[in-house]
Short mmCIF file of C-alpha atoms and ligand atoms in Angstrom, two decimals:
data_model
loop_
_atom_site.label_atom_id
_atom_site.label_comp_id
_atom_site.label_asym_id
_atom_site.label_seq_id
_atom_site.Cartn_x
_atom_site.Cartn_y
_atom_site.Cartn_z
CA MET A 1 0.00 0.00 0.00
CA GLY A 2 3.01 2.29 0.57
CA ALA A 3 3.68 2.50 -3.17
CA LEU A 4 0.01 3.17 -3.97
CA SER A 5 -0.30 5.98 -1.44
CA SER A 6 2.18 8.12 -3.35
CA LEU A 7 0.40 7.74 -6.71
CA VAL A 8 -1.57 10.62 -8.18
CA PRO A 9 -4.70 10.68 -5.94
CA ILE A 10 -7.23 8.01 -6.91
CA GLY A 11 -10.54 9.37 -8.17
CA PRO A 12 -13.19 8.83 -10.80
CA GLN A 13 -10.70 9.60 -13.62
CA THR A 14 -8.18 6.99 -12.46
CA ASN A 15 -7.29 4.42 -15.13
CA LEU A 16 -6.78 0.84 -14.04
CA VAL A 17 -4.44 -1.69 -15.62
CA GLY A 18 -2.97 -4.84 -14.14
CA LEU A 19 -1.99 -8.45 -14.42
CA ILE A 20 -4.09 -11.62 -14.52
CA GLY A 21 -2.47 -14.97 -13.76
CA ASP A 22 -2.07 -17.64 -11.11
CA PRO A 23 0.06 -17.09 -9.11
CA VAL A 24 0.75 -13.36 -9.35
CA ASP A 25 2.17 -12.64 -5.91
CA HIS A 26 5.79 -12.91 -7.17
CA SER A 27 5.22 -10.37 -9.97
CA ARG A 28 7.51 -7.34 -10.28
CA SER A 29 5.19 -5.65 -12.80
CA PRO A 30 3.11 -3.62 -10.28
CA VAL A 31 6.24 -2.01 -8.83
CA MET A 32 7.64 -1.25 -12.29
CA HIS A 33 4.46 0.24 -13.76
CA ASN A 34 3.38 2.17 -10.68
CA ALA A 35 6.85 3.75 -10.47
CA ALA A 36 6.40 4.90 -14.09
CA PHE A 37 2.92 6.33 -13.41
CA ARG A 38 4.23 8.16 -10.34
CA ALA A 39 7.21 9.61 -12.20
CA LEU A 40 4.97 10.93 -15.00
CA LYS A 41 2.23 12.02 -12.54
CA MET A 42 -0.29 9.96 -14.50
CA PRO A 43 -3.63 9.06 -12.88
CA TRP A 44 -3.10 5.36 -13.47
CA VAL A 45 -2.81 2.34 -11.16
CA TYR A 46 -1.48 -1.18 -11.87
CA LEU A 47 -2.75 -4.06 -9.72
CA ALA A 48 -2.12 -7.82 -9.74
CA PHE A 49 -5.25 -10.01 -9.91
CA PRO A 50 -4.97 -13.71 -9.06
CA VAL A 51 -7.31 -15.45 -11.52
CA ARG A 52 -7.81 -19.22 -11.45
CA GLY A 53 -7.86 -21.16 -14.72
CA ASP A 54 -11.62 -21.73 -14.60
CA ARG A 55 -12.34 -17.99 -14.05
CA VAL A 56 -10.36 -16.52 -16.95
CA GLY A 57 -13.53 -16.04 -19.06
CA ASP A 58 -15.16 -14.11 -16.20
CA ALA A 59 -12.01 -12.03 -15.75
CA VAL A 60 -11.85 -11.06 -19.43
CA ALA A 61 -15.60 -10.24 -19.48
CA GLY A 62 -14.93 -8.12 -16.38
CA LEU A 63 -12.24 -6.09 -18.17
CA ARG A 64 -14.75 -5.22 -20.83
CA ALA A 65 -17.55 -4.48 -18.37
CA LEU A 66 -15.42 -2.30 -16.10
CA GLY A 67 -13.56 -0.60 -18.95
CA LEU A 68 -10.00 -1.28 -17.80
CA ALA A 69 -7.39 0.08 -20.23
CA GLY A 70 -5.83 -3.39 -20.41
CA VAL A 71 -3.92 -6.07 -18.55
CA ASN A 72 -0.83 -8.20 -18.77
CA VAL A 73 -1.45 -11.93 -18.91
CA THR A 74 0.80 -14.52 -17.33
CA ILE A 75 0.85 -18.26 -16.59
CA PRO A 76 -1.49 -20.13 -17.02
CA HIS A 77 -3.67 -17.90 -19.22
CA LYS A 78 -1.37 -16.76 -22.05
CA GLU A 79 -2.88 -19.25 -24.51
CA SER A 80 -6.39 -19.67 -23.10
CA VAL A 81 -7.27 -15.95 -23.48
CA LEU A 82 -6.88 -16.01 -27.29
CA PRO A 83 -10.45 -17.13 -28.15
CA LEU A 84 -11.88 -14.61 -25.67
CA LEU A 85 -10.50 -11.55 -27.51
CA ASP A 86 -11.82 -9.57 -30.50
CA THR A 87 -8.53 -9.24 -32.39
CA ILE A 88 -5.06 -10.77 -32.06
CA SER A 89 -1.89 -9.07 -33.31
CA PRO A 90 0.08 -11.01 -35.95
CA ARG A 91 2.97 -11.45 -33.49
CA ALA A 92 0.72 -12.88 -30.77
CA ARG A 93 -0.97 -15.10 -33.36
CA THR A 94 2.42 -16.45 -34.48
CA CYS A 95 3.47 -17.11 -30.88
CA GLY A 96 0.09 -18.62 -30.03
CA ALA A 97 0.27 -16.58 -26.82
CA VAL A 98 -0.96 -13.21 -25.55
CA ASN A 99 0.88 -11.44 -22.73
CA THR A 100 -0.88 -8.06 -23.06
CA ILE A 101 -4.55 -7.19 -23.62
CA VAL A 102 -5.48 -3.69 -24.74
CA LEU A 103 -9.07 -2.42 -24.47
CA ARG A 104 -9.88 0.31 -26.96
CA ARG A 105 -13.36 1.53 -27.88
CA GLY A 106 -14.88 -1.52 -26.26
CA ARG A 107 -12.75 -4.01 -28.23
CA LEU A 108 -10.14 -6.31 -26.72
CA ARG A 109 -6.91 -6.78 -28.64
CA GLY A 110 -4.31 -9.43 -27.76
CA GLU A 111 -0.64 -8.51 -28.15
CA ASN A 112 2.63 -10.25 -27.40
CA THR A 113 5.32 -7.90 -26.10
CA ASP A 114 7.65 -10.74 -24.96
CA VAL A 115 9.14 -10.94 -28.48
CA LEU A 116 9.81 -7.18 -28.51
CA GLY A 117 11.18 -7.41 -24.97
CA LEU A 118 13.74 -9.98 -26.05
CA GLU A 119 14.69 -8.12 -29.23
CA ARG A 120 15.21 -4.84 -27.40
CA ASP A 121 17.22 -6.43 -24.61
CA TRP A 122 19.46 -8.27 -27.07
CA GLY A 123 19.91 -4.90 -28.79
CA ASP A 124 20.96 -3.32 -25.46
CA LEU A 125 23.31 -6.23 -24.79
CA ASP A 126 24.83 -5.96 -28.26
CA VAL A 127 24.11 -9.60 -29.09
CA ALA A 128 25.08 -10.24 -32.73
CA PRO A 129 22.23 -9.24 -35.06
CA ARG A 130 22.97 -12.16 -37.43
CA LEU A 131 23.55 -15.67 -36.14
CA ALA A 132 24.27 -18.91 -37.93
CA LYS A 133 22.56 -20.83 -35.16
CA ALA A 134 20.62 -20.18 -31.95
CA VAL A 135 19.46 -22.70 -29.37
CA VAL A 136 16.40 -22.54 -27.10
CA LEU A 137 16.17 -24.83 -24.07
CA GLY A 138 12.53 -25.55 -23.17
CA ALA A 139 9.46 -25.52 -25.41
CA GLY A 140 6.78 -23.78 -23.32
CA GLY A 141 5.11 -20.39 -23.78
CA SER A 142 8.15 -18.15 -23.52
CA ALA A 143 10.25 -20.53 -25.65
CA ARG A 144 7.79 -19.74 -28.46
CA ALA A 145 8.43 -16.01 -28.07
CA ALA A 146 12.19 -16.70 -27.99
CA VAL A 147 12.00 -18.77 -31.19
CA VAL A 148 10.01 -16.04 -32.98
CA ALA A 149 12.56 -13.40 -31.89
CA LEU A 150 15.54 -15.61 -32.75
CA ALA A 151 14.15 -16.67 -36.12
CA LYS A 152 14.53 -13.07 -37.33
CA ARG A 153 18.29 -13.08 -36.70
CA SER A 154 19.30 -16.73 -37.11
CA ARG A 155 19.67 -19.13 -40.02
CA THR A 156 18.85 -22.12 -37.78
CA VAL A 157 17.05 -22.30 -34.44
CA LEU A 158 17.39 -25.53 -32.48
CA VAL A 159 14.70 -26.18 -29.85
CA ALA A 160 15.67 -28.65 -27.12
CA ALA A 161 13.12 -29.97 -24.61
CA ARG A 162 13.08 -32.82 -22.12
CA ARG A 163 9.98 -34.10 -23.92
CA VAL A 164 11.12 -34.07 -27.53
CA GLU A 165 7.48 -34.22 -28.70
CA GLN A 166 6.90 -30.79 -27.11
CA ALA A 167 9.87 -29.36 -29.07
CA GLU A 168 8.56 -31.04 -32.24
CA ALA A 169 5.09 -29.55 -31.70
CA LEU A 170 6.57 -26.05 -31.26
CA VAL A 171 8.67 -26.42 -34.39
CA GLY A 172 5.68 -27.79 -36.32
CA ASP A 173 3.49 -24.84 -35.24
CA LEU A 174 6.05 -22.13 -36.06
CA ARG A 175 7.80 -23.56 -39.11
CA SER A 176 5.56 -21.92 -41.70
CA ALA A 177 5.46 -18.58 -39.85
CA VAL A 178 9.21 -17.87 -39.73
CA ARG A 179 12.06 -17.79 -42.22
CA ALA A 180 14.73 -19.58 -40.16
CA ARG A 181 15.21 -23.33 -40.26
CA LEU A 182 13.72 -24.82 -37.08
CA GLU A 183 14.92 -28.12 -35.59
CA ALA A 184 13.76 -30.08 -32.55
CA VAL A 185 15.95 -32.25 -30.33
CA ALA A 186 15.70 -34.00 -26.97
CA LEU A 187 17.50 -32.01 -24.28
CA ALA A 188 19.35 -35.18 -23.23
CA ARG A 189 21.18 -35.07 -26.58
CA LEU A 190 22.86 -31.82 -25.50
CA ALA A 191 24.18 -33.27 -22.22
CA PRO A 192 27.97 -33.32 -21.71
CA ALA A 193 28.05 -37.10 -22.13
CA ALA A 194 25.98 -37.09 -25.33
CA PRO A 195 28.20 -37.92 -28.33
CA GLU A 196 26.33 -35.54 -30.67
CA ALA A 197 26.34 -32.48 -28.36
CA VAL A 198 29.47 -30.95 -29.94
CA ASP A 199 28.05 -31.19 -33.47
CA ARG A 200 24.62 -29.93 -32.40
CA LEU A 201 26.07 -26.85 -30.69
CA ALA A 202 28.69 -26.06 -33.35
CA GLY A 203 28.18 -22.53 -34.69
CA ALA A 204 25.72 -21.51 -31.94
CA GLY A 205 25.92 -17.77 -31.23
CA LEU A 206 23.14 -17.51 -28.64
CA ILE A 207 21.74 -20.09 -26.24
CA VAL A 208 18.55 -19.20 -24.37
CA ASN A 209 17.24 -20.89 -21.24
CA ALA A 210 13.43 -20.86 -21.44
CA THR A 211 12.93 -23.44 -18.69
CA PRO A 212 12.27 -22.43 -15.06
CA VAL A 213 15.27 -24.53 -13.92
CA GLY A 214 17.44 -22.49 -11.56
CA MET A 215 14.68 -20.12 -10.49
CA ARG A 216 15.02 -21.22 -6.87
CA GLY A 217 18.80 -21.55 -7.02
CA GLU A 218 18.72 -25.27 -7.86
CA PRO A 219 21.57 -26.50 -10.12
CA PHE A 220 21.03 -26.27 -13.89
CA LEU A 221 20.41 -29.36 -16.01
CA PRO A 222 23.20 -31.48 -17.52
CA PHE A 223 24.17 -29.39 -20.56
CA ALA A 224 27.35 -29.33 -22.64
CA PHE A 225 28.29 -25.69 -21.89
CA ALA A 226 31.91 -26.33 -22.92
CA ALA A 227 30.81 -27.58 -26.36
CA ALA A 228 29.44 -24.15 -27.35
CA PRO A 229 31.75 -21.87 -29.36
CA PRO A 230 33.81 -19.50 -27.12
CA ASP A 231 31.96 -16.39 -28.35
CA CYS A 232 28.50 -17.90 -27.76
CA PHE A 233 26.27 -15.69 -25.57
CA PHE A 234 24.06 -17.30 -22.89
CA TYR A 235 20.72 -15.69 -22.05
CA ASP A 236 18.51 -16.82 -19.17
CA LEU A 237 14.87 -15.75 -19.15
CA ILE A 238 14.96 -16.15 -15.37
CA TYR A 239 15.49 -12.82 -13.63
CA THR A 240 15.33 -13.78 -9.94
CA SER A 241 19.09 -13.40 -9.57
CA ARG A 242 21.85 -11.78 -11.58
CA ARG A 243 23.99 -14.96 -11.71
CA THR A 244 21.45 -17.72 -12.26
CA PRO A 245 22.69 -21.35 -12.13
CA PHE A 246 22.53 -21.44 -15.97
CA LEU A 247 24.68 -18.30 -16.27
CA GLU A 248 26.99 -19.50 -13.52
CA ALA A 249 27.65 -22.78 -15.34
CA ALA A 250 28.24 -20.90 -18.63
CA ALA A 251 30.61 -18.41 -16.96
CA HIS A 252 32.49 -21.31 -15.38
CA VAL A 253 33.71 -22.30 -18.88
CA GLY A 254 34.30 -18.70 -19.96
CA HIS A 255 31.01 -17.71 -21.64
CA ARG A 256 29.33 -14.32 -21.39
CA GLY A 257 25.65 -14.04 -20.56
CA ALA A 258 22.75 -12.07 -19.09
CA ASN A 259 19.56 -12.76 -17.18
CA GLY A 260 16.00 -11.86 -18.23
CA GLU A 261 15.67 -8.59 -16.31
CA GLY A 262 16.01 -6.55 -19.51
CA MET A 263 13.33 -8.63 -21.23
CA LEU A 264 11.00 -8.03 -18.28
CA LEU A 265 11.69 -4.30 -18.48
CA HIS A 266 11.15 -4.02 -22.23
CA GLN A 267 8.04 -6.23 -22.44
CA GLY A 268 6.54 -4.10 -19.67
CA ALA A 269 7.57 -0.84 -21.31
CA ALA A 270 5.98 -1.94 -24.60
CA ALA A 271 2.71 -2.80 -22.77
CA PHE A 272 2.82 0.58 -20.97
CA GLU A 273 3.04 2.36 -24.32
CA LEU A 274 0.22 0.29 -25.84
CA TRP A 275 -2.13 1.14 -22.93
CA THR A 276 -1.25 4.79 -22.39
CA GLY A 277 0.14 6.01 -25.74
CA VAL A 278 2.91 7.63 -23.65
CA GLU A 279 6.64 6.96 -24.02
CA PRO A 280 7.64 4.79 -21.04
CA PRO A 281 10.25 6.19 -18.63
CA LEU A 282 12.69 3.31 -19.05
CA ASP A 283 15.22 4.46 -16.45
CA VAL A 284 12.54 4.85 -13.78
CA MET A 285 11.15 1.39 -14.59
CA ARG A 286 14.64 -0.18 -14.61
CA ARG A 287 15.49 1.35 -11.22
CA ALA A 288 12.17 0.20 -9.74
CA LEU A 289 12.80 -3.34 -10.98
CA ARG A 290 16.36 -3.39 -9.64
CA ARG A 291 15.07 -2.49 -6.18
CA THR A 292 12.93 -5.66 -6.22
CA LEU A 293 15.61 -8.06 -7.50
P1 LIG B 301 6.24 -22.93 -19.35
O1 LIG B 301 5.27 -22.56 -20.42
O2 LIG B 301 5.77 -23.72 -18.17
O3 LIG B 301 7.44 -23.77 -20.07
C1 LIG B 301 8.54 -24.24 -19.34
C2 LIG B 301 9.38 -25.17 -20.22
O4 LIG B 301 10.47 -25.64 -19.41
C3 LIG B 301 8.64 -26.44 -20.70
O5 LIG B 301 9.17 -26.85 -21.92
C4 LIG B 301 8.97 -27.43 -19.59
O6 LIG B 301 8.88 -28.77 -19.97
C5 LIG B 301 10.42 -27.08 -19.33
N1 LIG B 301 10.86 -27.55 -18.04
C6 LIG B 301 10.30 -27.29 -16.82
N2 LIG B 301 11.00 -27.92 -15.85
C7 LIG B 301 12.01 -28.59 -16.46
C8 LIG B 301 13.06 -29.44 -15.99
N3 LIG B 301 13.23 -29.71 -14.69
N4 LIG B 301 13.90 -29.95 -16.90
C9 LIG B 301 13.76 -29.70 -18.23
N5 LIG B 301 12.78 -28.91 -18.74
C10 LIG B 301 11.93 -28.37 -17.85
O7 LIG B 301 6.95 -21.66 -18.76
P2 LIG B 301 7.29 -20.27 -19.50
O8 LIG B 301 6.16 -19.33 -19.39
O9 LIG B 301 7.81 -20.59 -20.85
O10 LIG B 301 8.44 -19.69 -18.56
C11 LIG B 301 9.74 -20.26 -18.55
C12 LIG B 301 10.68 -19.37 -17.75
O11 LIG B 301 10.80 -18.10 -18.37
C13 LIG B 301 10.20 -19.10 -16.32
O12 LIG B 301 11.31 -19.16 -15.47
C14 LIG B 301 9.66 -17.68 -16.38
O13 LIG B 301 9.79 -17.00 -15.14
C15 LIG B 301 10.60 -17.08 -17.41
N6 LIG B 301 10.01 -15.90 -18.09
C16 LIG B 301 10.69 -14.72 -18.02
C17 LIG B 301 10.19 -13.61 -18.66
C18 LIG B 301 10.95 -12.31 -18.58
O14 LIG B 301 10.35 -11.25 -18.85
N7 LIG B 301 12.22 -12.33 -18.28
C19 LIG B 301 8.99 -13.68 -19.39
C20 LIG B 301 8.33 -14.91 -19.46
C21 LIG B 301 8.86 -16.02 -18.79
P3 LIG B 301 7.66 -29.67 -19.40
O15 LIG B 301 6.43 -29.19 -20.13
O16 LIG B 301 8.07 -31.05 -19.74
O17 LIG B 301 7.57 -29.40 -17.93
#
């Protein structure tokens, strides 16, 4: 409540945005967005709404009824909201996932700002704009956004999942929507002991962890970090610590890397702009996020 009390006073003109998901109590988005609203003295508030899977239809109908400006969408609703919306952006359609809903003139539009978030952060980090090969570990919702972002800068994107059929399904869904060559492989084939790991990782310029492994500090999975080329960059979508177990293991054999804080910042900033039409104060949002990490 401390953060809310210093917002522009709440009144009938206050605009409400927020987050729907389950759980949402770990989310850094309220802190980041409310800091931006405060800095720009905007009469806006961002709240986190825990919404169970079986109530997502009610929640989306509620947005429309109450006239919220929009919401972010997180696990487990990123896919299930699609049929509840009036229009879906091409990027969200390609990803098969919506992370931002915008309500304008009574119509709900689904957007995906995760792809933009990744692209902008890789721009900030100076990750090579053209890659012979990129690798994504995991094949869930954010892996799809990572593949879409990577496919624009890579000739080949290799998707590795513990259940190879999940990687194959992702590749099958996205193959016709992107220009890069997409390949699926079982994660076990990229383990240090796997004979083909060296060949599979040859030429990789960027390896992205899109699994939640390491989020609670647990060790990363068996992965042939040393088989990646020396200039390969490692990117972890996890942002709960600066040196995640994935980044730690990569650094141990001399690789550079970064966590997903910049993606979180940029996907949020893009949503902020979609809702408000105002340029987001990136530095304010970055500082607010850093205070929570
Ligand atoms: P998700 O849809 O649940 O997908 C997770 C993927 O990781 C699945 O392929 C899953 O395989 C795999 N996985 C889970 N546990 C594993 C294990 N022990 N070993 C091997 N594979 C495992 O989750 P998501 O939404 O893609 O999120 C993934 C991560 O990205 C989370 O840590 C999330 O916090 C982070 N994220 C960060 C941002 C950001 O802004 N930085 C944005 C979105 C997500 P199974 O299906 O077999 O379990």
